[in-house]
Coordinates of C-alpha atoms in Angstrom, one line a residue:
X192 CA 12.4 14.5 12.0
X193 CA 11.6 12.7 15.4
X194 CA 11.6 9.1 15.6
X195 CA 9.5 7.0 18.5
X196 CA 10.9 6.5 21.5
X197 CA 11.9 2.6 21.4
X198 CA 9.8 1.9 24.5
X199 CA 6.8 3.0 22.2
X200 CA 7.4 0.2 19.5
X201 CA 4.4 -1.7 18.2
X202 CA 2.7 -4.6 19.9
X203 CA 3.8 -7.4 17.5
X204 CA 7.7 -5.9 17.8
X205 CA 7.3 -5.5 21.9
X206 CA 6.4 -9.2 21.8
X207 CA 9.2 -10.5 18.9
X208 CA 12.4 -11.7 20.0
X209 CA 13.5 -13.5 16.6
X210 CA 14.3 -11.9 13.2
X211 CA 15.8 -13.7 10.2
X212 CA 18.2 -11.9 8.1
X213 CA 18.7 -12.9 4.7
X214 CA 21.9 -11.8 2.5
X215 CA 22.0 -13.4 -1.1
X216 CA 23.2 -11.3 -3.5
X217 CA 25.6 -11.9 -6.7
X218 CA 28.3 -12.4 -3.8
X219 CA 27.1 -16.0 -3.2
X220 CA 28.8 -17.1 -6.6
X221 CA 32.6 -16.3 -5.3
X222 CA 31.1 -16.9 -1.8
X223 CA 34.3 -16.1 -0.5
X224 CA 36.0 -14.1 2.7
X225 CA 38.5 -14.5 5.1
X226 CA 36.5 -16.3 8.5
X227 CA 38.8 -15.4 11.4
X228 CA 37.9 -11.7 12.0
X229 CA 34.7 -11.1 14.3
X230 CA 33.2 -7.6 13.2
X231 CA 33.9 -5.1 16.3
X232 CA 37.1 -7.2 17.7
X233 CA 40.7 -6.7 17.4
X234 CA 41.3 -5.7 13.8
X235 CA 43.7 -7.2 11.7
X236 CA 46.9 -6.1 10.7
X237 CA 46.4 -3.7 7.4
X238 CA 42.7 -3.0 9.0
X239 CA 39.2 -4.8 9.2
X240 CA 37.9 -4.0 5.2
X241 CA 41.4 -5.3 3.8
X242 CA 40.8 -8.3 5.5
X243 CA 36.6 -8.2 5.8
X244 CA 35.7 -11.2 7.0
X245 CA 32.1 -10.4 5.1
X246 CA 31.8 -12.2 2.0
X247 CA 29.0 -9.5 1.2
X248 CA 31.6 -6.8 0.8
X249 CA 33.8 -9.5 -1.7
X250 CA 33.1 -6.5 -4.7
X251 CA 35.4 -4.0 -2.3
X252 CA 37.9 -6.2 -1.0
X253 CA 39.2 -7.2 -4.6
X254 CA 39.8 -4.0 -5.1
X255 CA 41.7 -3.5 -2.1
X256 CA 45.7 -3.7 -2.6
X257 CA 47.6 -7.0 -1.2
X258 CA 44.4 -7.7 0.1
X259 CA 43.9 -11.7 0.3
X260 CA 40.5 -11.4 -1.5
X261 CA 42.2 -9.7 -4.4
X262 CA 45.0 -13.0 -4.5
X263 CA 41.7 -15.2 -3.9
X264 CA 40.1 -13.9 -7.0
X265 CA 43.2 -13.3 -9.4
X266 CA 43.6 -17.1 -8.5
X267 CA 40.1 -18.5 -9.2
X268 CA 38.9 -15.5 -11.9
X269 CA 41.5 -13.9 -13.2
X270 CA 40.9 -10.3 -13.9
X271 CA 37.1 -10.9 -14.4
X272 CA 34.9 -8.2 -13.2
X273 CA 32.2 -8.2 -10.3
X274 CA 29.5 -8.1 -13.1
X275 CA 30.1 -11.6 -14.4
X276 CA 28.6 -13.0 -10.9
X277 CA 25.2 -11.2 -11.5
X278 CA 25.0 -13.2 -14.5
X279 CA 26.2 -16.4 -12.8
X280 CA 23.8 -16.2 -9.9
X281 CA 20.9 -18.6 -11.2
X282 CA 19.0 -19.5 -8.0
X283 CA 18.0 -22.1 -9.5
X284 CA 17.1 -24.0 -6.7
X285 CA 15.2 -21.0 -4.6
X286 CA 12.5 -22.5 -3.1
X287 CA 10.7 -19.4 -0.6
X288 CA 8.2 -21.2 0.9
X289 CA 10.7 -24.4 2.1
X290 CA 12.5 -20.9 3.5
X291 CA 9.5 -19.8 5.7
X292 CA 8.8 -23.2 6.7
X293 CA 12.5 -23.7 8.0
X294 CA 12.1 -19.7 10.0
X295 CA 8.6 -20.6 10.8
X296 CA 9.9 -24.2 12.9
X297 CA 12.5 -21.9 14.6
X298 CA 9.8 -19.9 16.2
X299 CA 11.1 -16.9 13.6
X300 CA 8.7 -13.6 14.7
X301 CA 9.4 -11.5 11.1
X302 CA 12.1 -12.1 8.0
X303 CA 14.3 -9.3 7.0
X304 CA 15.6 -10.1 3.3
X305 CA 18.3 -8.3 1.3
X306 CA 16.6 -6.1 -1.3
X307 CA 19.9 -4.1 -2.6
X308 CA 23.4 -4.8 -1.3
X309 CA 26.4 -2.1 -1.1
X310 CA 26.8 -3.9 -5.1
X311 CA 23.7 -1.9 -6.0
X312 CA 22.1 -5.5 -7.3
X313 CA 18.7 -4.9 -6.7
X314 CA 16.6 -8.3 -6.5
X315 CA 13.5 -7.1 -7.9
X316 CA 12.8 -4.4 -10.7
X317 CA 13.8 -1.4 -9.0
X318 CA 13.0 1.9 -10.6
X319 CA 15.8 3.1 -12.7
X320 CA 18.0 -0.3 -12.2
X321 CA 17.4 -1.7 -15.8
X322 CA 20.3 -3.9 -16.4
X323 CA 21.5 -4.2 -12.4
X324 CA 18.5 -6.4 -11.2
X325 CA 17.5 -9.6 -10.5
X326 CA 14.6 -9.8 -13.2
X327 CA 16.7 -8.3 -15.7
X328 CA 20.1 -10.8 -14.7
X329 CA 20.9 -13.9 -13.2
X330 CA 17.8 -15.3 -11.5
X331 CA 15.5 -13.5 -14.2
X332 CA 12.7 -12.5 -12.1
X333 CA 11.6 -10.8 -8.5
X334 CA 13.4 -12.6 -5.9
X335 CA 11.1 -10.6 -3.3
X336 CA 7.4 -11.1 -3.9
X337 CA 7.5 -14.8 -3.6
X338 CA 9.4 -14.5 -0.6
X339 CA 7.0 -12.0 1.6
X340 CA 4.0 -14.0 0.2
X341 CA 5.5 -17.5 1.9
X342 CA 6.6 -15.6 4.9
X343 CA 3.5 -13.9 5.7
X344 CA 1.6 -17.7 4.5
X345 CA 3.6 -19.1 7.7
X346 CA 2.2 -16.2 9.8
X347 CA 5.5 -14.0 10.4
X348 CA 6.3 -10.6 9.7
X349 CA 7.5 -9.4 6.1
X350 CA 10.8 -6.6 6.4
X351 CA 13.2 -5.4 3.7
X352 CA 17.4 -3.9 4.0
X353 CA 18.1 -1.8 1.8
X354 CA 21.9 0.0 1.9
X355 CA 20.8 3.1 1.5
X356 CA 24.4 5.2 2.3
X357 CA 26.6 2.7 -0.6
X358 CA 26.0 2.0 -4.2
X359 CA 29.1 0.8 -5.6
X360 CA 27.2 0.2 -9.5
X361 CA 26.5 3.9 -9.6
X362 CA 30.1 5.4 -8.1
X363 CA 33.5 5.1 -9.4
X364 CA 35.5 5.8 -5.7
X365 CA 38.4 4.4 -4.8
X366 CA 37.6 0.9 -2.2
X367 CA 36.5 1.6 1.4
X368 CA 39.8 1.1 3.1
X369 CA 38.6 2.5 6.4
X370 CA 35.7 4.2 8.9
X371 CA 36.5 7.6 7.5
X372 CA 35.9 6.4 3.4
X373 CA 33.0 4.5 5.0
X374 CA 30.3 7.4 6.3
X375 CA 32.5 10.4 4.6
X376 CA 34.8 10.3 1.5
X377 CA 33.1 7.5 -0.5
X378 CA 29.7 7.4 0.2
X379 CA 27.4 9.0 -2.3
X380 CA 25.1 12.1 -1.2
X381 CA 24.7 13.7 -4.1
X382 CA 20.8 15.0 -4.7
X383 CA 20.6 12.4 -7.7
X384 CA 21.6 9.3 -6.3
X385 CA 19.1 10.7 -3.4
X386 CA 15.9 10.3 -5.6
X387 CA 17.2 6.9 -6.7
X388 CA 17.7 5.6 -3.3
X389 CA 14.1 7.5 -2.2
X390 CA 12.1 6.2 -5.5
X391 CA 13.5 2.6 -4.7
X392 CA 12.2 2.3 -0.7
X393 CA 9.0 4.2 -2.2
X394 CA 8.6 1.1 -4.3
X395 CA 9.4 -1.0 -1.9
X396 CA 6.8 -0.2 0.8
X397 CA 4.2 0.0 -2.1
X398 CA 4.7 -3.0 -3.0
X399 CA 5.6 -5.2 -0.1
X400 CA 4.1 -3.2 2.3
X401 CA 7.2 -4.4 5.0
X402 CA 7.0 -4.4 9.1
X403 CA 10.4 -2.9 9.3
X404 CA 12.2 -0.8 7.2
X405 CA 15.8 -1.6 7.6
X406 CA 18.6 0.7 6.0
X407 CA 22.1 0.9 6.1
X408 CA 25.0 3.0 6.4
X409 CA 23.3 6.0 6.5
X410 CA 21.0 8.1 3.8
X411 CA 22.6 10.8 1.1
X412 CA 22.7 13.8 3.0
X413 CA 21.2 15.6 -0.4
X414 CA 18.0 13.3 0.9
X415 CA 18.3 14.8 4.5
X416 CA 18.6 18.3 3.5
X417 CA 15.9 18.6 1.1
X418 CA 13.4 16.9 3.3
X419 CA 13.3 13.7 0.5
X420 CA 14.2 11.5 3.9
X421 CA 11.4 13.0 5.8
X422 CA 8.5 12.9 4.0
X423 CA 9.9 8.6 2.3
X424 CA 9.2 8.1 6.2
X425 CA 6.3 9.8 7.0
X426 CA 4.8 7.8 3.4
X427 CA 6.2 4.5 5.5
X428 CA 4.0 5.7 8.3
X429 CA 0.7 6.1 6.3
X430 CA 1.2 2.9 4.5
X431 CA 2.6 0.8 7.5
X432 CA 1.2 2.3 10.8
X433 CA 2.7 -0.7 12.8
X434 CA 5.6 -0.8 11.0
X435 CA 9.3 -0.3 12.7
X436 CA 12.1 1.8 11.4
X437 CA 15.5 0.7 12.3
X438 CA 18.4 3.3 13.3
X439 CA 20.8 3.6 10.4
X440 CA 20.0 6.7 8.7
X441 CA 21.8 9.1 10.2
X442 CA 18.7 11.1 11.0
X443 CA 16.8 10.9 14.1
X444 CA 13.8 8.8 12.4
X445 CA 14.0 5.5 14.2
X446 CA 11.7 3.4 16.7
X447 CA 14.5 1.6 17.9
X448 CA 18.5 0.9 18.1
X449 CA 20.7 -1.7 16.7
X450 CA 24.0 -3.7 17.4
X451 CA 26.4 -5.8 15.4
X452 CA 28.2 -8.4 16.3
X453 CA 30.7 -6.7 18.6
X454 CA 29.6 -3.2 17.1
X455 CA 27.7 -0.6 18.5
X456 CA 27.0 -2.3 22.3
X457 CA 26.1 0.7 23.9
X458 CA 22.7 0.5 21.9
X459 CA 21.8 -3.4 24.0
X460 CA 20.2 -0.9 26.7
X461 CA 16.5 -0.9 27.7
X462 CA 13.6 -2.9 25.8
X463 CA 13.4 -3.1 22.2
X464 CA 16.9 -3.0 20.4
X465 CA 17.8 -5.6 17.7
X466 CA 21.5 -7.2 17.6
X467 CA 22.1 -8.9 14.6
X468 CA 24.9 -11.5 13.4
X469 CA 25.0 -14.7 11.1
X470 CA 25.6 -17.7 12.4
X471 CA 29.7 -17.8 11.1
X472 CA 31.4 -14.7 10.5
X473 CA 30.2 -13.4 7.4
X474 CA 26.1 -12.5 7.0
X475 CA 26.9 -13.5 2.5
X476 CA 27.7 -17.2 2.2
X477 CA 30.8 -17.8 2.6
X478 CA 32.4 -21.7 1.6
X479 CA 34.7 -21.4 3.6
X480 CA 33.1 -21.0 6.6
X481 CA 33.0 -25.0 8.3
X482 CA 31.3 -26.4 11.1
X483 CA 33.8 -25.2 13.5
X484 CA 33.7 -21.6 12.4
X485 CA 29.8 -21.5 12.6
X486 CA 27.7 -21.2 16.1
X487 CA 26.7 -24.5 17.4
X488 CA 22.8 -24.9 18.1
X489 CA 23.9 -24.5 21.6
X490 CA 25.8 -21.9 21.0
X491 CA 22.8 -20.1 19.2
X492 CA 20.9 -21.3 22.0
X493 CA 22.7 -19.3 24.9
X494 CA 23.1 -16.0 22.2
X495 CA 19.5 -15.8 21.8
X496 CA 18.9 -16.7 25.7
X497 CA 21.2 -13.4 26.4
X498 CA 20.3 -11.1 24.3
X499 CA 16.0 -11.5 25.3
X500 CA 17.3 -11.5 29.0
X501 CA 18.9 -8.3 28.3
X502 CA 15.5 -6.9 26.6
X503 CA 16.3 -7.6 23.1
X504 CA 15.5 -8.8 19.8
X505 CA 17.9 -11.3 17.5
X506 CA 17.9 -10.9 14.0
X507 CA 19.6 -13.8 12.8
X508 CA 21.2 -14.2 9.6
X509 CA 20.8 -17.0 7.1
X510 CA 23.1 -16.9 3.9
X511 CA 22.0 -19.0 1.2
X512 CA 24.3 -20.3 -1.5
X513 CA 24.2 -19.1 -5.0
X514 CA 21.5 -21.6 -6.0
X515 CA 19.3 -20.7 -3.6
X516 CA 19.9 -23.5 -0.9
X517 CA 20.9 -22.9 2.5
X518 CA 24.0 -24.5 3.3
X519 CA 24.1 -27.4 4.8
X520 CA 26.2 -26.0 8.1
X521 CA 24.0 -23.5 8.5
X522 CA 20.7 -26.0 8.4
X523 CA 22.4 -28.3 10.5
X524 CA 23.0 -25.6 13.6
X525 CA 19.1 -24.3 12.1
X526 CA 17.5 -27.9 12.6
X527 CA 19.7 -28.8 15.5
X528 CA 18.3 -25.9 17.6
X529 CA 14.8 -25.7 16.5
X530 CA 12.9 -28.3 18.9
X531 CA 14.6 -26.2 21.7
X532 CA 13.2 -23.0 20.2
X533 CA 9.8 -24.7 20.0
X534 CA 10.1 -24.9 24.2
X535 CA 11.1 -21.6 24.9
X536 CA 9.2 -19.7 21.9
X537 CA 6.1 -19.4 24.2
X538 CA 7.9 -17.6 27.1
X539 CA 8.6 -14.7 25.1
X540 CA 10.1 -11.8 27.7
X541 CA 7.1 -9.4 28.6
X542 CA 9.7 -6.6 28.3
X543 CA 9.3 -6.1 32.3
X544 CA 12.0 -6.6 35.1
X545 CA 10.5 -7.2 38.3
X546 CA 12.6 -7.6 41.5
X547 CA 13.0 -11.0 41.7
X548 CA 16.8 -12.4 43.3
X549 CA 18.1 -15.4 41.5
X550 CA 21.8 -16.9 41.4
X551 CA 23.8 -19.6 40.1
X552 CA 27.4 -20.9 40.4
X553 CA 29.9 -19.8 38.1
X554 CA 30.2 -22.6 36.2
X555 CA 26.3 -22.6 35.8
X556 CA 25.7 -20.2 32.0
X557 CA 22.1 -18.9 33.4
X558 CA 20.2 -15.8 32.2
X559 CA 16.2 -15.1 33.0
X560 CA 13.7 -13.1 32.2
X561 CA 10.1 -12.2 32.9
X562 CA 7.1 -13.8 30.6
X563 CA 3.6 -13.1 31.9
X564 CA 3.5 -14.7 35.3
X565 CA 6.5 -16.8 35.0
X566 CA 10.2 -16.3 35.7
X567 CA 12.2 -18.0 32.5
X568 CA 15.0 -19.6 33.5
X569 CA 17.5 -21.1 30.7
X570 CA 20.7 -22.6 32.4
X571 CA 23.3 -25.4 31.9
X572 CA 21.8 -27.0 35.9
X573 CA 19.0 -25.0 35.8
X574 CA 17.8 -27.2 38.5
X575 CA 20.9 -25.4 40.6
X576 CA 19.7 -22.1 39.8
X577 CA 18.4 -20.5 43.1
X578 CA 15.2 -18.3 42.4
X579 CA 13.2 -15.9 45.0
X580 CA 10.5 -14.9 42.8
X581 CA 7.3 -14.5 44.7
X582 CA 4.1 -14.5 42.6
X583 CA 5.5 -16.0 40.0
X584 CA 5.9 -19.7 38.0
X585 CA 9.2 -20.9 37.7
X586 CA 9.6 -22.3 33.9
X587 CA 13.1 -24.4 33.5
X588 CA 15.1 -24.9 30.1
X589 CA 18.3 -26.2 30.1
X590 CA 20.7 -25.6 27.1
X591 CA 20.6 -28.0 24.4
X592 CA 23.7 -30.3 24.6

């Protein structure tokens, strides 16, 4: 199985440079996780999952011995079990197209929802998930369809996640305590949780028909073996010929390489990778999670300023609450940066770097980058920034304050 060089991506994902990530799952009731630990950075003592600082992963960190989580929840719910939340989630306030709108103001190029977490919750009717889903439980109905049909109505791209290497609903292992439990001991790849996983993407890109195809933590190797994997992608290709395929499967079938907050940096090389990160800690909402623990729009400004200098794509997360609104710390960095998204949106980086010399002081935050037949540069001063660029425009965007 051969995946497309990333250089070769489509036209529409050569020219994007913003993604929305969406993760709202059952883990938005207890919407709870511990905020200081950056994914990829110095771990914690007693390790990164005891202390996960990903209220996503809230279902494994209960589990986890001594783990604050575990206190957190004895505390608030007793010994009550993951399920309850599935049946607490209402969403009763989801409203997809006031999403769109909102991802369409920030200049947002394609939306990449949740469709099943590592909890197994899938949030539409998944084959085989009677009784785990979101039309079954909870919100009683398909959480998806609405969503693609607003997203595409404000003219962006339509993607799905799906974890394809965890199912905790359909596994009885111990917790994921560490890398090693992560993509060996407790991940299923057995040939029947294979089909599952295969006849739920199948479903997925015949019914949503999504731009990217975004899996995590790997595929059952009972999928890779028995060529399930190959011919799910090679369907994805007939039904989605500009569609993009991300590089989580453990199989070389991707178009293009990811990053992680402080994870996997040696993939932030060439033109076309994606880095993704929510705007706190966490990508699930997590309450605790305050203004100061969440990026200012500035602060957004200069991550999304870096990463398209550096050839890039962000895939920003949003995590709404449990009723379906996004918080208001996240809107309020969302809002705050949008009007300066609107200014740079239409120098999207060409995905070319010609020799052009340009310099600022030290205390001058600059990065540039080449759209059409103009050199971009965003700066605190950019009226400091000294450019020798001949041929081209000089376009100026200072930082938002």
């Amino acid at each position: 199985m051969t995946g497309k060089h990333r250089e070769n991506l489509p036209e529409w994902a050569r020219e994007a440079s913003l993604g929305i990530f969406i993760h709202w799952g059952a883990y938005a009731v207890p919407a709870w996780a511990e905020p200081e630990h950056i994914a990829g950075e110095a771990e914690p003592e007693g390790g990164w999952f005891k202390h996960s600082s990903y209220a996503e992963w809230y279902a494994n960190t209960i589990r986890i011995d001594g783990s604050p989580a575990a206190s957190y929840h004895a505390e608030v719910y007793g010994s009550a079990p993951y399920e309850d939340f599935l049946d607490q989630w209402r969403a009763e306030n989801y409203d997809p197209a006031a999403w769109a709108r909102l991802f369409s103001a920030l200049g947002a190029d394609y939306v990449v929802p949740v469709t099943k977490h590592h909890d197994g919750v899938t949030l539409w009717d998944a084959p085989g998930s009677k009784g785990w889903n979101t039309v079954d439980r909870g919100p009683k109905r398909d959480l998806l369809g609405p969503l693609a049909e607003a997203v595409r109505a404000e003219g962006m791209r339509f993607g799905v996640y799906y974890s394809g290497g965890l199912d905790w609903s359909i596994t009885d292992f111990p917790p994921i305590r560490d890398a090693e439990d992560l993509f060996h001991r407790y991940r299923p790849n057995d040939a029947a949780y294979a089909a599952y996983a295969t006849a739920h993407v199948r479903d997925l890109i015949d019914r949503y028909a999504p731009s990217v195809l975004w899996n995590d933590i790997e595929w059952p190797e009972a999928g890779k073996e028995d060529g399930s994997l190959a011919e799910l992608i090679a369907h994805y290709r007939d039904a989605v010929p500009d569609g993009i395929v991300n590089d989580r499967w453990g199989a070389d079938v991707w178009d293009y390489r990811t990053s992680e907050y402080s994870m996997a940096a040696e993939h932030e090389t060439g033109i076309g990778w994606e880095h993704n990160r929510g705007l706190g800690s966490s990508f699930g909402y997590n309450h605790v999670e305050d203004e100061s623990l969440t990026l200012s729009p500035r602060a957004l400004a200069k991550h999304y300023a870096d990463v398209v200098s550096r050839g890039g794509r962000l895939l920003l997360n949003v995590g709404p609450d449990a009723s379906g609104r996004i918080p208001e710390v996240q809107l309020r960095t969302l809002t705050g940066v949008a009007e300066w998204m609107s200014s740079i949106k239409p120098y999207t980086a060409d995905r070319s770097f010609p020799e052009v010399a340009v310099s600022a002081e030290a205390d001058n935050w600059c990065r540039t980058w080449v759209s059409g037949d103009r050199l971009v540069v965003v700066a605190d001063r950019p009226e400091d920034v000294k450019v020798t660029a001949p041929g081209y425009e000089t376009v100026a965007i200072a930082l938002p304050a």
